Amino acid sequence: MEECISVFDMLKIGVGPSSSHTLGPWRAAERFLSELRSENLLASTEKVQVDLYGSLSLTGKGHATDLALLLGLSGQDPETIPVDEITTITTQIQTQKSIRLGNEKSIPFFPESEIIFNKKFLPFHANGLRFTALINNNTTYQATYYSIGGGFVVKEERINAKKKQVLKCAFPFPIKKATELLAYTLQENKTISEIVFENEKSMRSEDQIHNELLRIWNTMLECMYIGCHSEGILPGGLHVRRRAFDMHQDLIGLSNYNSPQTWLEQIRKTEVKFRQILKWVSCFALAVNEVNASLGRVVTAPTNGSAGVIPAVLMYYLVIENHQAGAKEIKQFLMVAGEIGSIFKKGSTISAAMGGCQAEIGVSSAMAAAALCELMGGSPSQVLIAAEIAMEHHLGLTCDPVGGLVQIPCIERNTMGAIKAINAAELALATDPKNVKVPLDKVVDTMWQTAKDMNSKYKETSEGGLAVAVNMADC
């Protein structure tokens, strides 16, 4: 039976710029500290070294992997850390050459020599990292983790252990493939979001589901709001100018508001012609990913690099399509999106280091298309068609970040993924399911095969494509 992946596994609150290169290593550092505590070794730890491998090494600097490790090892949490304190905390560690391990014990720490960037790849996954703790009795404790995309972190033995362990949760409707999901909707006469809700209720109360889904949405909304009201140059050395601010100023005009929610209400009153809609959707996506690029707080959806697609499409529905929509529709959208994302994670990958950008923007576009289609009245079959259409037209998309930063072409790609999602939903609504030639499961399989066939230099290594054609001097 397949593992159960919750909506809250697919949509996680964290800090940018990358779920696999920032949030994943951060979480791995937290897990390493937890292991040290469980072995009663943290108090006797004298030194820690971290070795990064493969894609984590090749583009780690641009993705702030080293800074995420400093934050994780010092006991900070990505969901709650005040983002304006990140630079202060990391600079202090780098300057003082000392870290307060797990916020419990200070040890000497020299980031330039104790975070080691190894270009070689470990065999299990492209994003490997190994922690080594020197204990005061002159022994060592070592643990190796893999950041597999979307903030998920595993150990290699997970594969064998998974075969022996019973399910970690008991969904009433366990789902691996889209065909299984569709069968449940027919069997139970429910929508996809209703099936997902029943699964989520096996893990937490209805109030918890309600509150957490709205917390996720409010984080997305705040992220768009911050991005639309922040100007200047993004960090990292590419000198990329923020564009959401200027675009937003042109669109919003002289509207008065004082919070993200009143801002949303004011957008509902603006002009809605085709060009304005394109600009608003693009503006929302740009805003999120500019916040992400500046180490701001975003929701991995399913990754940080693709965090702008789902908020932009949901915001489009709220401010353009349905002005009466509220909490009910927001929860419905997020549950459908999360389920579609989990199907791709189980059947393929959501890691650009494994599958290129089709695994990030492609998956997020499919998630958003499916969710929008259900809100627009699509049947479960049409919802799956929307996801298929969106992914079909992202197949083979490479990941080639210039300078190893989640900026060029990553930020703009979120606008494209959002627009494609809206288009895919509309096409699906106009499609009779009995005439469909390409089912979603076939596209998931094809995406995974394409990922395996793709040259490694197009998988988040910055060794091919735009990352080579455009260098720092050009910027």
Coordinates of C-alpha atoms in Angstrom, one line a residue:
M1 CA 0.0 0.0 0.0
E2 CA 1.3 3.5 -0.9
E3 CA 2.5 6.0 1.7
C4 CA 0.1 8.6 2.8
I5 CA 1.1 12.2 1.8
S6 CA -1.0 14.9 3.4
V7 CA -1.9 18.2 1.8
F8 CA 0.3 19.7 4.5
D9 CA 3.2 17.7 3.3
M10 CA 2.9 19.2 -0.1
L11 CA 2.1 22.8 1.0
K12 CA 4.7 23.7 3.7
I13 CA 5.5 27.2 5.1
G14 CA 9.2 27.9 4.9
V15 CA 11.9 30.3 3.9
G16 CA 13.3 30.9 0.4
P17 CA 14.9 30.6 -2.0
S18 CA 14.8 26.8 -2.5
S19 CA 12.8 24.0 -0.9
S20 CA 15.4 21.4 -1.9
H21 CA 18.5 23.5 -1.4
T22 CA 17.4 25.7 1.5
L23 CA 14.4 24.3 3.4
G24 CA 15.6 20.7 2.9
P25 CA 19.1 21.2 4.4
W26 CA 17.6 23.3 7.2
R27 CA 15.3 20.4 8.1
A28 CA 18.1 18.0 7.8
A29 CA 20.1 20.0 10.3
E30 CA 17.2 19.9 12.6
R31 CA 16.9 16.1 12.2
F32 CA 20.6 15.7 12.9
L33 CA 20.3 17.7 16.2
S34 CA 17.3 15.6 17.1
E35 CA 19.4 12.4 16.6
L36 CA 22.2 13.8 18.7
R37 CA 19.7 14.5 21.5
S38 CA 18.1 11.1 21.3
E39 CA 21.6 9.5 21.5
N40 CA 22.5 11.9 24.4
L41 CA 25.4 13.2 22.4
L42 CA 24.5 16.9 21.9
A43 CA 26.0 18.1 25.2
S44 CA 29.3 16.3 24.5
T45 CA 29.6 17.4 20.8
E46 CA 32.7 19.5 20.3
K47 CA 32.7 20.0 16.5
V48 CA 30.3 19.6 13.5
Q49 CA 31.2 19.3 9.9
V50 CA 28.8 19.2 7.0
D51 CA 29.6 17.8 3.5
L52 CA 27.4 18.8 0.6
Y53 CA 27.2 16.7 -2.5
G54 CA 26.0 16.9 -6.1
S55 CA 23.5 19.6 -6.9
L56 CA 23.6 20.9 -3.3
S57 CA 27.3 21.6 -3.8
L58 CA 27.1 22.9 -7.3
T59 CA 24.4 25.5 -6.7
G60 CA 24.3 25.6 -2.9
K61 CA 25.9 29.0 -2.6
G62 CA 23.3 30.6 -4.9
H63 CA 20.5 28.8 -3.0
A64 CA 21.8 29.9 0.5
T65 CA 22.3 26.2 1.5
D66 CA 25.2 27.3 3.7
L67 CA 23.1 29.9 5.5
A68 CA 20.2 27.4 5.9
L69 CA 22.6 25.0 7.6
L70 CA 23.8 27.7 10.0
L71 CA 20.2 28.5 10.9
G72 CA 19.2 24.9 11.3
L73 CA 22.2 23.9 13.4
S74 CA 21.5 26.9 15.6
G75 CA 18.0 25.8 16.4
Q76 CA 16.0 28.2 14.3
D77 CA 12.7 27.1 12.8
P78 CA 11.9 28.2 9.2
E79 CA 8.2 28.5 10.0
T80 CA 8.6 30.9 12.9
I81 CA 12.0 32.7 12.5
P82 CA 11.5 36.5 11.9
V83 CA 12.9 36.7 8.4
D84 CA 14.4 40.2 9.1
E85 CA 16.7 38.5 11.7
I86 CA 18.2 35.9 9.3
T87 CA 21.0 38.1 8.1
T88 CA 21.9 39.1 11.7
I89 CA 21.9 35.5 13.0
T90 CA 24.0 34.1 10.1
T91 CA 26.4 37.1 10.1
Q92 CA 27.0 36.7 13.8
I93 CA 27.9 33.0 13.4
Q94 CA 30.2 33.8 10.5
T95 CA 31.9 36.6 12.3
Q96 CA 32.3 35.0 15.7
K97 CA 33.3 31.6 14.3
S98 CA 31.0 30.1 16.9
I99 CA 27.5 28.5 16.8
R100 CA 25.1 27.7 19.6
L101 CA 24.2 24.2 18.6
G102 CA 20.5 23.6 18.9
N103 CA 20.4 26.8 20.9
E104 CA 21.8 24.7 23.8
K105 CA 25.6 24.5 23.5
S106 CA 28.2 26.9 22.0
I107 CA 30.9 25.3 19.9
P108 CA 33.6 26.7 17.6
F109 CA 32.3 26.7 14.0
F110 CA 34.2 27.9 10.9
P111 CA 31.6 27.9 8.0
E112 CA 34.3 28.4 5.3
S113 CA 36.0 25.1 6.3
E114 CA 33.3 23.1 8.1
I115 CA 30.7 23.4 5.3
I116 CA 32.4 21.5 2.5
F117 CA 31.2 21.7 -1.1
N118 CA 31.9 18.4 -2.8
K119 CA 31.1 18.3 -6.5
K120 CA 30.7 14.6 -6.7
F121 CA 27.3 13.0 -6.5
L122 CA 26.2 10.4 -4.0
P123 CA 24.4 7.4 -5.7
F124 CA 21.1 7.6 -4.0
H125 CA 20.0 11.2 -4.9
A126 CA 21.4 14.3 -6.5
N127 CA 20.9 16.3 -3.3
G128 CA 23.0 14.6 -0.6
L129 CA 24.5 16.0 2.7
R130 CA 26.4 14.3 5.4
F131 CA 26.7 15.6 9.0
T132 CA 29.6 14.5 11.2
A133 CA 29.8 15.4 14.9
L134 CA 33.0 15.0 16.9
I135 CA 32.2 13.9 20.4
N136 CA 34.5 14.7 23.3
N137 CA 35.5 11.1 23.9
N138 CA 37.1 11.3 20.4
T139 CA 34.4 9.3 18.7
T140 CA 32.2 10.6 15.8
Y141 CA 28.5 10.4 15.0
Q142 CA 27.6 10.6 11.4
A143 CA 24.3 10.8 9.4
T144 CA 23.6 11.2 5.7
Y145 CA 20.4 12.8 4.4
Y146 CA 18.9 13.5 1.0
S147 CA 16.8 16.5 0.2
I148 CA 14.4 15.1 -2.4
G149 CA 12.4 18.2 -3.2
G150 CA 9.6 20.2 -1.6
G151 CA 11.4 20.3 1.7
F152 CA 11.2 16.5 2.1
V153 CA 14.3 14.9 3.7
V154 CA 15.0 11.2 3.8
K155 CA 17.7 8.7 4.6
E156 CA 18.8 6.1 2.1
E157 CA 17.6 3.2 4.3
R158 CA 14.0 4.6 3.9
I159 CA 13.6 2.5 0.8
N160 CA 14.2 -0.8 2.5
A161 CA 12.5 0.2 5.7
K162 CA 9.4 1.3 3.8
K163 CA 8.9 -2.2 2.4
K164 CA 8.8 -3.7 6.0
Q165 CA 6.9 -1.0 7.8
V166 CA 3.1 -0.8 8.1
L167 CA 1.5 2.4 6.8
K168 CA 2.3 5.4 8.9
C169 CA -1.3 6.6 8.5
A170 CA -4.6 5.1 7.6
F171 CA -6.3 7.1 4.8
P172 CA -9.7 5.7 4.1
F173 CA -9.0 6.4 0.4
P174 CA -5.3 5.6 -0.2
I175 CA -4.2 7.0 -3.6
K176 CA -1.1 6.4 -5.7
K177 CA -2.5 7.0 -9.2
A178 CA -5.0 9.4 -10.7
T179 CA -7.2 6.5 -11.8
E180 CA -7.6 5.4 -8.2
L181 CA -8.6 9.0 -7.2
L182 CA -11.2 9.1 -9.9
A183 CA -12.6 5.7 -8.9
Y184 CA -13.1 6.9 -5.4
T185 CA -15.0 10.0 -6.6
L186 CA -17.3 7.8 -8.6
Q187 CA -17.7 5.2 -5.9
E188 CA -18.5 7.8 -3.2
N189 CA -20.2 10.4 -5.4
K190 CA -17.8 13.0 -4.1
T191 CA -15.6 15.7 -5.5
I192 CA -11.8 15.4 -5.4
S193 CA -11.6 17.9 -2.6
E194 CA -14.2 15.9 -0.6
I195 CA -12.2 12.7 -1.0
V196 CA -9.0 14.6 0.2
F197 CA -10.9 16.0 3.2
E198 CA -11.9 12.6 4.3
N199 CA -8.3 11.5 4.1
E200 CA -7.1 14.5 6.1
K201 CA -9.7 13.8 8.8
S202 CA -8.0 10.5 9.5
M203 CA -4.9 12.5 10.7
R204 CA -6.3 15.6 12.3
S205 CA -9.6 17.3 13.4
E206 CA -11.8 19.3 11.1
D207 CA -10.9 22.5 13.0
Q208 CA -7.2 21.7 12.6
I209 CA -7.6 21.2 8.9
H210 CA -9.6 24.4 8.6
N211 CA -7.1 26.5 10.6
E212 CA -4.0 25.1 8.9
L213 CA -5.4 25.5 5.4
L214 CA -6.2 29.2 6.1
R215 CA -2.8 29.7 7.7
I216 CA -1.2 28.5 4.5
W217 CA -3.4 30.8 2.4
N218 CA -2.8 33.8 4.7
T219 CA 1.0 33.1 4.3
M220 CA 0.5 33.1 0.5
L221 CA -1.6 36.3 0.6
E222 CA 0.9 38.1 2.9
C223 CA 3.8 37.0 0.6
M224 CA 2.0 38.5 -2.5
Y225 CA 1.3 41.6 -0.5
I226 CA 4.9 42.0 0.6
G227 CA 6.2 41.3 -2.9
C228 CA 3.9 43.9 -4.5
H229 CA 5.0 46.6 -2.0
S230 CA 8.8 45.9 -2.0
E231 CA 11.1 47.6 -4.5
G232 CA 14.8 47.5 -5.2
I233 CA 17.4 44.9 -6.2
L234 CA 17.4 41.3 -5.3
P235 CA 20.4 39.9 -3.4
G236 CA 22.9 37.5 -4.9
G237 CA 25.0 39.5 -7.4
L238 CA 22.8 39.3 -10.5
H239 CA 21.4 42.8 -9.8
V240 CA 17.9 41.7 -10.7
R241 CA 15.5 44.5 -10.2
R242 CA 12.1 43.7 -8.6
R243 CA 9.3 44.1 -11.1
A244 CA 6.2 43.3 -9.1
F245 CA 6.3 46.7 -7.3
D246 CA 6.2 48.8 -10.5
M247 CA 3.6 46.5 -12.2
H248 CA 1.4 46.6 -9.1
Q249 CA 1.6 50.4 -8.9
D250 CA 0.4 50.7 -12.5
L251 CA -2.5 48.2 -11.8
I252 CA -3.7 49.3 -8.4
G253 CA -3.8 53.1 -9.1
L254 CA -4.9 55.3 -6.1
S255 CA -6.7 52.6 -4.2
N256 CA -6.8 52.8 -0.4
Y257 CA -6.1 49.8 1.8
N258 CA -4.1 48.9 4.9
S259 CA -3.8 45.1 5.0
P260 CA -3.6 42.1 2.7
Q261 CA -7.3 41.4 3.0
T262 CA -8.4 45.0 2.3
W263 CA -5.9 45.0 -0.6
L264 CA -7.6 41.9 -2.0
E265 CA -10.9 43.7 -1.8
Q266 CA -9.5 46.8 -3.7
I267 CA -8.1 44.6 -6.5
R268 CA -11.7 43.3 -7.0
K269 CA -12.7 46.8 -8.0
T270 CA -10.0 47.3 -10.6
E271 CA -10.5 47.1 -14.4
V272 CA -10.7 43.6 -15.8
K273 CA -9.7 43.4 -19.4
F274 CA -7.6 40.5 -20.9
R275 CA -4.3 42.4 -20.6
Q276 CA -5.1 43.5 -17.1
I277 CA -5.8 39.9 -16.1
L278 CA -2.5 38.7 -17.6
K279 CA -0.7 41.5 -15.7
W280 CA -2.4 40.8 -12.4
V281 CA -1.7 37.1 -12.5
S282 CA 1.9 37.7 -13.5
C283 CA 2.3 40.4 -10.8
F284 CA 1.1 38.0 -8.1
A285 CA 3.5 35.3 -9.3
L286 CA 6.4 37.7 -9.6
A287 CA 5.7 39.1 -6.1
V288 CA 5.9 35.7 -4.4
N289 CA 9.1 34.6 -6.1
E290 CA 10.8 37.9 -5.6
V291 CA 10.1 37.4 -1.9
N292 CA 11.4 33.9 -2.2
A293 CA 14.6 35.1 -3.9
S294 CA 15.3 37.5 -1.0
L295 CA 15.1 34.8 1.8
G296 CA 11.5 35.7 2.6
R297 CA 8.7 33.4 3.9
V298 CA 6.7 31.5 1.3
V299 CA 4.7 28.3 1.0
T300 CA 6.4 25.5 -0.9
A301 CA 3.8 24.6 -3.5
P302 CA 5.2 22.1 -4.1
T303 CA 8.6 23.7 -4.0
N304 CA 10.0 27.2 -3.2
G305 CA 11.2 27.8 -6.8
S306 CA 7.6 27.2 -8.0
A307 CA 5.9 28.9 -5.0
G308 CA 4.3 31.7 -7.0
V309 CA 2.0 29.6 -9.3
I310 CA -0.6 28.4 -6.9
P311 CA -1.1 31.7 -5.0
A312 CA -1.3 33.6 -8.3
V313 CA -4.0 31.2 -9.7
L314 CA -6.0 31.1 -6.5
M315 CA -5.8 34.9 -6.2
Y316 CA -7.0 35.2 -9.8
Y317 CA -10.1 33.2 -8.9
L318 CA -10.8 35.3 -5.8
V319 CA -10.3 38.8 -7.4
I320 CA -11.4 38.1 -11.0
E321 CA -13.6 35.1 -11.3
N322 CA -15.6 35.0 -8.1
H323 CA -15.9 38.0 -5.8
Q324 CA -18.1 36.1 -3.4
A325 CA -15.5 33.3 -2.8
G326 CA -14.0 32.9 0.6
A327 CA -12.7 30.3 3.1
K328 CA -14.7 27.5 1.6
E329 CA -13.3 27.9 -1.9
I330 CA -9.7 28.6 -0.6
K331 CA -9.7 25.3 1.3
Q332 CA -11.2 23.4 -1.6
F333 CA -8.5 24.8 -4.0
L334 CA -5.6 23.9 -1.7
M335 CA -6.9 20.4 -1.0
V336 CA -7.2 19.6 -4.7
A337 CA -3.8 21.1 -5.4
G338 CA -2.1 19.1 -2.7
E339 CA -3.6 15.8 -3.9
I340 CA -2.4 16.3 -7.5
G341 CA 1.0 17.3 -6.2
S342 CA 1.2 14.1 -4.2
I343 CA 0.4 12.0 -7.3
F344 CA 3.3 13.5 -9.1
K345 CA 5.6 13.0 -6.1
K346 CA 4.7 9.3 -5.8
G347 CA 4.9 8.6 -9.5
S348 CA 7.7 10.9 -10.6
T349 CA 9.5 13.6 -8.7
I350 CA 9.1 17.2 -7.5
S351 CA 12.9 17.8 -7.4
A352 CA 14.5 19.9 -10.1
A353 CA 17.8 18.2 -9.2
M354 CA 16.2 14.9 -10.3
G355 CA 13.8 16.0 -13.1
G356 CA 14.6 19.6 -14.2
C357 CA 12.1 22.4 -13.9
Q358 CA 9.2 20.2 -15.2
A359 CA 9.3 18.8 -11.7
E360 CA 8.8 22.2 -10.1
I361 CA 6.9 24.6 -12.4
G362 CA 5.3 21.8 -14.4
V363 CA 3.9 20.1 -11.2
S364 CA 2.8 23.4 -9.7
S365 CA 1.0 24.4 -12.9
A366 CA -0.7 21.0 -12.9
M367 CA -1.7 21.4 -9.3
A368 CA -3.1 24.9 -9.9
A369 CA -4.9 23.9 -13.1
A370 CA -6.7 21.0 -11.4
A371 CA -7.7 23.1 -8.3
L372 CA -9.0 26.0 -10.5
C373 CA -11.0 23.5 -12.7
E374 CA -12.8 22.1 -9.7
L375 CA -13.7 25.6 -8.4
M376 CA -15.0 26.5 -11.9
G377 CA -17.4 23.6 -11.8
G378 CA -15.3 20.9 -13.5
S379 CA -16.1 17.2 -12.9
P380 CA -13.4 15.0 -11.3
S381 CA -12.6 13.7 -14.7
Q382 CA -12.1 17.3 -16.0
V383 CA -10.0 18.2 -13.0
L384 CA -7.6 15.4 -13.9
I385 CA -7.6 16.5 -17.5
A386 CA -6.6 20.0 -16.4
A387 CA -3.6 18.7 -14.5
E388 CA -2.7 16.5 -17.5
I389 CA -2.9 19.4 -20.0
A390 CA -0.8 21.7 -17.8
M391 CA 2.0 19.1 -17.3
E392 CA 2.0 17.9 -20.9
H393 CA 3.1 21.4 -22.0
H394 CA 5.9 21.6 -19.4
L395 CA 7.5 18.2 -20.3
G396 CA 11.2 18.5 -20.7
L397 CA 11.5 21.9 -19.1
T398 CA 15.1 22.3 -17.9
C399 CA 16.4 23.8 -14.7
D400 CA 19.4 26.0 -15.5
P401 CA 19.5 28.9 -12.9
V402 CA 21.9 31.6 -13.8
G403 CA 24.6 31.9 -11.1
G404 CA 22.9 29.1 -9.2
L405 CA 20.3 31.6 -8.0
V406 CA 16.5 31.1 -8.0
Q407 CA 16.0 34.3 -10.1
I408 CA 16.8 33.9 -13.8
P409 CA 14.7 32.3 -15.4
C410 CA 12.9 31.0 -12.3
I411 CA 10.9 34.0 -11.3
E412 CA 9.4 34.6 -14.7
R413 CA 8.7 30.9 -15.1
N414 CA 6.2 31.2 -12.3
T415 CA 4.2 33.7 -14.3
M416 CA 4.2 31.2 -17.3
G417 CA 3.2 28.3 -15.1
A418 CA 0.3 30.3 -13.7
I419 CA -1.0 31.5 -17.0
K420 CA -0.7 27.9 -18.4
A421 CA -2.7 26.6 -15.4
I422 CA -5.6 29.0 -16.1
N423 CA -5.5 28.0 -19.8
A424 CA -5.4 24.3 -19.0
A425 CA -8.4 24.6 -16.7
E426 CA -10.4 26.4 -19.3
L427 CA -9.5 23.7 -22.0
A428 CA -10.4 21.0 -19.6
L429 CA -13.8 22.5 -18.9
A430 CA -14.5 22.5 -22.6
T431 CA -13.4 18.8 -22.9
D432 CA -15.6 15.7 -22.9
P433 CA -13.6 13.2 -20.9
K434 CA -14.6 10.3 -23.2
N435 CA -12.6 12.0 -26.0
V436 CA -9.3 12.3 -24.0
K437 CA -6.3 10.6 -25.5
V438 CA -3.7 11.2 -22.8
P439 CA -4.6 10.3 -19.2
L440 CA -2.9 12.0 -16.3
D441 CA -1.1 8.8 -15.1
K442 CA 0.6 8.5 -18.6
V443 CA 1.9 12.0 -18.3
V444 CA 3.2 11.3 -14.8
D445 CA 5.0 8.3 -16.1
T446 CA 6.3 10.2 -19.1
M447 CA 7.6 13.0 -16.9
W448 CA 9.6 10.5 -14.9
Q449 CA 11.0 8.9 -18.0
T450 CA 11.9 12.3 -19.4
A451 CA 13.6 13.1 -16.1
K452 CA 15.7 10.0 -16.3
D453 CA 16.6 10.7 -19.9
M454 CA 17.5 14.3 -19.3
N455 CA 21.2 15.3 -19.3
S456 CA 22.3 16.0 -15.7
K457 CA 23.6 19.5 -16.7
Y458 CA 20.0 20.6 -17.1
K459 CA 19.0 19.4 -13.6
E460 CA 19.8 22.3 -11.2
T461 CA 23.5 22.1 -11.6
S462 CA 24.0 25.4 -13.4
E463 CA 26.3 23.5 -15.8
G464 CA 24.1 23.9 -18.9
G465 CA 21.5 26.1 -20.7
L466 CA 21.0 29.7 -19.6
A467 CA 23.3 29.1 -16.7
V468 CA 26.2 28.8 -19.1
A469 CA 25.0 31.1 -21.9
V470 CA 24.4 33.9 -19.5
N471 CA 27.2 34.6 -16.9
M472 CA 27.5 37.1 -14.1
A473 CA 29.4 39.5 -16.2
D474 CA 26.5 39.8 -18.6
C475 CA 24.3 40.8 -15.6

